[in-house]
CSV table of C-alpha atoms in Angstrom, one decimal:
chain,number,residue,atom,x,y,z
A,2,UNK,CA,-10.7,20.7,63.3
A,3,UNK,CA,-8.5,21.4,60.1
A,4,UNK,CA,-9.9,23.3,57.7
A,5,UNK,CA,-9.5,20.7,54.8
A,6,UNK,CA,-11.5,17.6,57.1
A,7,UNK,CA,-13.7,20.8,58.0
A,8,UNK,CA,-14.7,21.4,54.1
A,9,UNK,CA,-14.3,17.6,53.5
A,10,UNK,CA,-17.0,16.7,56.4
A,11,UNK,CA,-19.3,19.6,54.1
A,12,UNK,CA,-19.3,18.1,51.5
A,13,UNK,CA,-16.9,19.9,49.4
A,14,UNK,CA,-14.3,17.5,48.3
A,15,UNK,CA,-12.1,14.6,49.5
A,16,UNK,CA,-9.6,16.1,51.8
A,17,UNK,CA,-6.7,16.3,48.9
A,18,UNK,CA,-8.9,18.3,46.8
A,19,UNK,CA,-9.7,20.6,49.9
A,20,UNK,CA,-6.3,21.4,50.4
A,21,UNK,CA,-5.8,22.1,46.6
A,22,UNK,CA,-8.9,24.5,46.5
A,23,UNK,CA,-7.3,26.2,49.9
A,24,UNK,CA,-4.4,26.4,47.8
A,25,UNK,CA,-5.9,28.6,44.6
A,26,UNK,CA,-7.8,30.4,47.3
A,27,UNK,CA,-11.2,29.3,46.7
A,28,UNK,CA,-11.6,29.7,50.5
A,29,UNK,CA,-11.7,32.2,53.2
A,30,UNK,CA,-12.3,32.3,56.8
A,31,UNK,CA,-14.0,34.8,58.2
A,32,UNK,CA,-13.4,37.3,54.8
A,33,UNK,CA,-9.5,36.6,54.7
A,34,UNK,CA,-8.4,33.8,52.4
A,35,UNK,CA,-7.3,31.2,53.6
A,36,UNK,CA,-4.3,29.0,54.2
A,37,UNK,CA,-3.1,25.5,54.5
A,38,UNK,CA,-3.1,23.9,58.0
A,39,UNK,CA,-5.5,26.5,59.6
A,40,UNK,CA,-7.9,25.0,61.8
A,41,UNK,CA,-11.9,26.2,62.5
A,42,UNK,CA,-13.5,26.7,65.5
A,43,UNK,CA,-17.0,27.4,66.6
A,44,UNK,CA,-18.5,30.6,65.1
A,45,UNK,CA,-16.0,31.0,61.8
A,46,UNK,CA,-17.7,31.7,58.8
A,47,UNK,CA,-16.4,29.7,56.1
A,48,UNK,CA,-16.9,30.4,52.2
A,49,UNK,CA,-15.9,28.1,49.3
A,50,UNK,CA,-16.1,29.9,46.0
A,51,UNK,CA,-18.0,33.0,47.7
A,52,UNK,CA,-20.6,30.6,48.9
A,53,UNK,CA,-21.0,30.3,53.0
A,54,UNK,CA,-20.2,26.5,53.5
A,55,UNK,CA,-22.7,25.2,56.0
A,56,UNK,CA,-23.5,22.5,59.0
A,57,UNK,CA,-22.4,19.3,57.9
A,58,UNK,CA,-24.7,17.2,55.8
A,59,UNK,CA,-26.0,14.1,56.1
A,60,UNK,CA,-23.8,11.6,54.3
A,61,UNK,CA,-25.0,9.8,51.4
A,62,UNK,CA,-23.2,7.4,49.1
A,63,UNK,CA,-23.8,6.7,45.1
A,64,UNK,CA,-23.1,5.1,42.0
A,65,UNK,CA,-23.7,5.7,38.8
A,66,UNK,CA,-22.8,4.2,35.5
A,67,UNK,CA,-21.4,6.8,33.6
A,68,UNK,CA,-22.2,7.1,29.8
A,69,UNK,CA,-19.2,8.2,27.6
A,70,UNK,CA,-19.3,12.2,27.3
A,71,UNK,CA,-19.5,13.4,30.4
A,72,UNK,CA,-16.4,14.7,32.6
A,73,UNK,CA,-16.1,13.8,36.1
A,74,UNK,CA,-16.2,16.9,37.7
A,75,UNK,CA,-18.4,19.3,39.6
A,76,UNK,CA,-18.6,22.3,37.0
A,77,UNK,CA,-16.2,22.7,33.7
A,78,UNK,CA,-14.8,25.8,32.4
A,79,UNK,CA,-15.7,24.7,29.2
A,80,UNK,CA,-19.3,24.0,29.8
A,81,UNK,CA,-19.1,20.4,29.2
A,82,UNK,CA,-21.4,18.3,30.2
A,83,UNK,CA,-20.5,16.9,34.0
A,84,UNK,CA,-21.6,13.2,35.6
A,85,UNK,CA,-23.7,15.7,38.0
A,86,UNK,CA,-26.2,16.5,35.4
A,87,UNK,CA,-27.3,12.4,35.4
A,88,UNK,CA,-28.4,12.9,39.0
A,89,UNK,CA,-30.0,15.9,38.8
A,90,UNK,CA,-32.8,14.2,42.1
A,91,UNK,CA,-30.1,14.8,44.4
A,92,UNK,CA,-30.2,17.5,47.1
A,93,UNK,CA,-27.5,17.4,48.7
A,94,UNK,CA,-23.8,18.6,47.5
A,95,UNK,CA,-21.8,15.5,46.1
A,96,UNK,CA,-18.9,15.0,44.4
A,97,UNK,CA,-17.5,12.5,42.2
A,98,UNK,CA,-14.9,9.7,43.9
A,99,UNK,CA,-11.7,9.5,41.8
A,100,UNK,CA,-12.6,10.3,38.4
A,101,UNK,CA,-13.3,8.4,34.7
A,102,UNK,CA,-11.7,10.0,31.4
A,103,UNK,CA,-14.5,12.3,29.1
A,104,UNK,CA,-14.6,8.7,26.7
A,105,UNK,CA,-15.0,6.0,29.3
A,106,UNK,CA,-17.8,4.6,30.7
A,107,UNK,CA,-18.8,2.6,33.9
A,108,UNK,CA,-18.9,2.7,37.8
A,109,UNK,CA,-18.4,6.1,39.3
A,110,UNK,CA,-19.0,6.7,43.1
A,111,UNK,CA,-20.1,9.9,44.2
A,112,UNK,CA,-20.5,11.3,47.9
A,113,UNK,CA,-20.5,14.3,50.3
A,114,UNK,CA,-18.5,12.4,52.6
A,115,UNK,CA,-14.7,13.3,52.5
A,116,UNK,CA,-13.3,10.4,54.6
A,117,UNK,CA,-15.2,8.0,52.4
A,118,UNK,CA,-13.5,9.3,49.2
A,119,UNK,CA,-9.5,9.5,50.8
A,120,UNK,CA,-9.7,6.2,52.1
A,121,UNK,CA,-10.9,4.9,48.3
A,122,UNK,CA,-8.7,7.0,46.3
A,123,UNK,CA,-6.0,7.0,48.4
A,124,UNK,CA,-2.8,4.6,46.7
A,125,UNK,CA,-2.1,3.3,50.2
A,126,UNK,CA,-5.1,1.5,50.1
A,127,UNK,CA,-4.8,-0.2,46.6
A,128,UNK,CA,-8.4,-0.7,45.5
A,129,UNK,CA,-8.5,-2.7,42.6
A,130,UNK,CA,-10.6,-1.4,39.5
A,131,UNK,CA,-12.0,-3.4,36.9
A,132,UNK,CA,-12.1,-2.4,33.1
A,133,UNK,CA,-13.4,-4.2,29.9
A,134,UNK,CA,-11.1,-2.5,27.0
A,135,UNK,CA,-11.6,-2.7,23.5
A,136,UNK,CA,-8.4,-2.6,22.0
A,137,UNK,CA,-7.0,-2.5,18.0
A,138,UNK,CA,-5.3,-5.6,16.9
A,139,UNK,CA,-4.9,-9.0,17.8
A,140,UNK,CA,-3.4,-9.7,21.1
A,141,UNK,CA,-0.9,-12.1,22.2
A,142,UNK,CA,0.2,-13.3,25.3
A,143,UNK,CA,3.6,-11.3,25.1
A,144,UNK,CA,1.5,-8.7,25.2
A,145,UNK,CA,-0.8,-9.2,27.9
A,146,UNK,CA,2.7,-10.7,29.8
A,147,UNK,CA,4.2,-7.2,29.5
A,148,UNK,CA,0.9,-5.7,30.7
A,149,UNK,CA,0.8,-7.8,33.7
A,150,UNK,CA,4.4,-6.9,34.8
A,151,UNK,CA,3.9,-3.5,34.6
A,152,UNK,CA,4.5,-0.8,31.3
A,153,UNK,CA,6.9,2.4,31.4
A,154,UNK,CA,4.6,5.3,30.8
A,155,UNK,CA,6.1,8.9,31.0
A,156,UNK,CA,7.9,8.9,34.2
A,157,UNK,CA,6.4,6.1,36.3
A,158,UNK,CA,6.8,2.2,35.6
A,159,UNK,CA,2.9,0.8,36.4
A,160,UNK,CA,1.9,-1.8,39.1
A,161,UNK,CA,1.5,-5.3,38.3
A,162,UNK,CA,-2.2,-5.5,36.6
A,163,UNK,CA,-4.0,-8.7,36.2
A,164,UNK,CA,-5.1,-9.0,32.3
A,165,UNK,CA,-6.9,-11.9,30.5
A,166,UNK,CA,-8.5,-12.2,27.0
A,167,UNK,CA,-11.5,-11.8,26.6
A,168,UNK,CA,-12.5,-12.1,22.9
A,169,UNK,CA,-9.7,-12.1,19.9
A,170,UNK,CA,-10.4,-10.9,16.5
A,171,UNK,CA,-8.4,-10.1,13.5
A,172,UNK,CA,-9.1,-6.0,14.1
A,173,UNK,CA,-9.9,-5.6,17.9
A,174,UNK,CA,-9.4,-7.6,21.0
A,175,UNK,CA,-11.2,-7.4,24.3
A,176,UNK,CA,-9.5,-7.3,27.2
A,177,UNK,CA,-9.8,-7.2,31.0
A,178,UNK,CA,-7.9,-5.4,33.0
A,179,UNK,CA,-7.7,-5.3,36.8
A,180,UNK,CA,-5.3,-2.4,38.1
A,181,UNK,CA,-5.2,-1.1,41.8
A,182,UNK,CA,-3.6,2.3,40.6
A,183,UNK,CA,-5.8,5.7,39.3
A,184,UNK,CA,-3.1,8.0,37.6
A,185,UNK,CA,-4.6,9.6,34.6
A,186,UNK,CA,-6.0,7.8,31.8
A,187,UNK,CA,-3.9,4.7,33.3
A,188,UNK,CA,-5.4,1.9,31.2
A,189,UNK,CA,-5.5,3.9,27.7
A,190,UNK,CA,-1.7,4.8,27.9
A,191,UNK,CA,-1.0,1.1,29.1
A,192,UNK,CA,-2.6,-0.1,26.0
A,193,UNK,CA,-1.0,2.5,23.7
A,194,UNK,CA,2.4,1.7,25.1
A,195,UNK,CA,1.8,-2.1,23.4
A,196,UNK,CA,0.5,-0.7,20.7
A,197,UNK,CA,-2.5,-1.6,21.0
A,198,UNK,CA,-4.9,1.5,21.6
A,199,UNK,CA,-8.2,1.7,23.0
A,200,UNK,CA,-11.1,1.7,21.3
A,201,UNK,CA,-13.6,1.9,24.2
A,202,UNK,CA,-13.2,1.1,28.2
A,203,UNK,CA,-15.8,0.7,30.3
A,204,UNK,CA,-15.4,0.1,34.1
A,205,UNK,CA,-17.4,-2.5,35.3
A,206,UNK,CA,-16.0,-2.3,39.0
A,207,UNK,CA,-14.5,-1.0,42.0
A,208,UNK,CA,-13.9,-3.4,44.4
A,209,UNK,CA,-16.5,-6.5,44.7
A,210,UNK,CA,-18.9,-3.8,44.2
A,211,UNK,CA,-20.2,-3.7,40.0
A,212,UNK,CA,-22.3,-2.0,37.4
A,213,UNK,CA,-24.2,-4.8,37.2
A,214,UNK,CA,-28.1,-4.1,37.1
A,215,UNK,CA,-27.3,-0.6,36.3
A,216,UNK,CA,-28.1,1.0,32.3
A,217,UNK,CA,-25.7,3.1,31.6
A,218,UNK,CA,-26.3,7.0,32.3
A,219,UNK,CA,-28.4,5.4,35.6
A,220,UNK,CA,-27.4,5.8,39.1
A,221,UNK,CA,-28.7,4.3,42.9
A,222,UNK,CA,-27.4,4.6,46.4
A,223,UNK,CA,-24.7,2.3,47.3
A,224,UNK,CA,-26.1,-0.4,50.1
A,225,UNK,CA,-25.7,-0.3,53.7
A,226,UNK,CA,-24.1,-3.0,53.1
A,227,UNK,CA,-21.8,-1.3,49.9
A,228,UNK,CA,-20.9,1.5,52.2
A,229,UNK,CA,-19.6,-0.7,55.3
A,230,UNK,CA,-17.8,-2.5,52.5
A,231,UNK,CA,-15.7,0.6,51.0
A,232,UNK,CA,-15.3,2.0,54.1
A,233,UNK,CA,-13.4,-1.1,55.4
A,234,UNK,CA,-10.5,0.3,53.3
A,235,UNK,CA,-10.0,3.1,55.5
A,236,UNK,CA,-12.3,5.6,56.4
């Protein structure tokens, strides 16, 4: 097995992030660090960070809706408060699907099972997210046209998103927004290129699957049925 699918069946990350963390040599194999594209067999000792990674775990699958404040990560350099801390219950070593900027809220999914996580954050598999965005101004239907056709932002032109007004006011407008993209901070910089930025976003879901009878900062397991559902995407 490849060492990446090795520390993605532990646990540790999605496969992408395994290979990154083999890559700043947060691994070794049997004391020597390792390198991309080795593969494990029976009786290697594996560490991540200096700490032996074990047997693989029993898989378990959650979501939580994420207050703003928190970073989606496992650990910050900067001792920031991470979505971790909210399920503090769980034994076993997750880690957060995708991510959700330090200011948004909503649906996060969190896992120790790294097949799960590629096949959802993988752009291949175009998984539509679902946003409610607070937004200054009033917004018109030019607007939300140019949204919906996709917005040059830095060095990438966006996918078509699906947008519809939600509430209009004077000040602030609420929006939807449906993308099946995650590059970083996506829906903020959309907004901003309009000029129109965000106030607040919330995520409300990924998938068919929603925050609904979830308060915010609370978390449960995803459903049998949940689980069969995301993994259909890939896994």
């Amino acid at each position: 097995m490849r060492l990446q699918k090795y520390l993605a069946d532990a646990g540790i990350g999605s496969r992408r992030k395994c290979e990154e963390y083999i890559l700043e040599g947060k691994v070794t194999i049997n004391g020597q660090m390792a390198t991309l594209g080795l593969k494990v067999d029976i009786g290697d000792k594996i560490t991540f960070e200096g700490k032996p990674v074990g047997s693989q775990e029993k898989k378990v699958y959650y979501m939580l809706n994420k207050p703003p404040g928190y970073i989606t990560s496992v650990s910050d350099e900067r001792d920031r408060k991470t979505v971790l801390e909210l399920l503090p219950d769980v034994k076993e070593r997750i880690f957060p699907v995708g991510r959700l900027d330090y200011q948004t809220s909503g649906l996060l999914l969190l896992t120790n099972d790294g097949d799960f996580a590629y096949a959802l954050t993988h752009p291949k598999h175009k998984v539509a997210k679902t946003y409610v965005a607070i937004v200054k101004g009033k917004v018109t239907q030019h607007v939300i046209d140019r949204l919906q056709s996709g917005i040059k932002i830095e060095d990438y032109t966006t996918a078509p998103a699906k947008v519809s007004l939600i509430e209009q006011g004077d000040k602030k407008s609420k929006l939807q927004i449906i993308i099946s993209e995650g590059k970083n901070r996506q829906v903020r910089k959309m907004c901003s290129a309009v000029g129109h930025d965000v106030v607040s976003l919330e995520r409300i879901a990924v998938g068919k699957v929603n925050t609904k009878g979830i308060s915010r900062g609370q978390f449960r397991q995803l459903t049998k049925k949940e689980v069969e559902y995301f993994k259909g995407f890939g896994v």
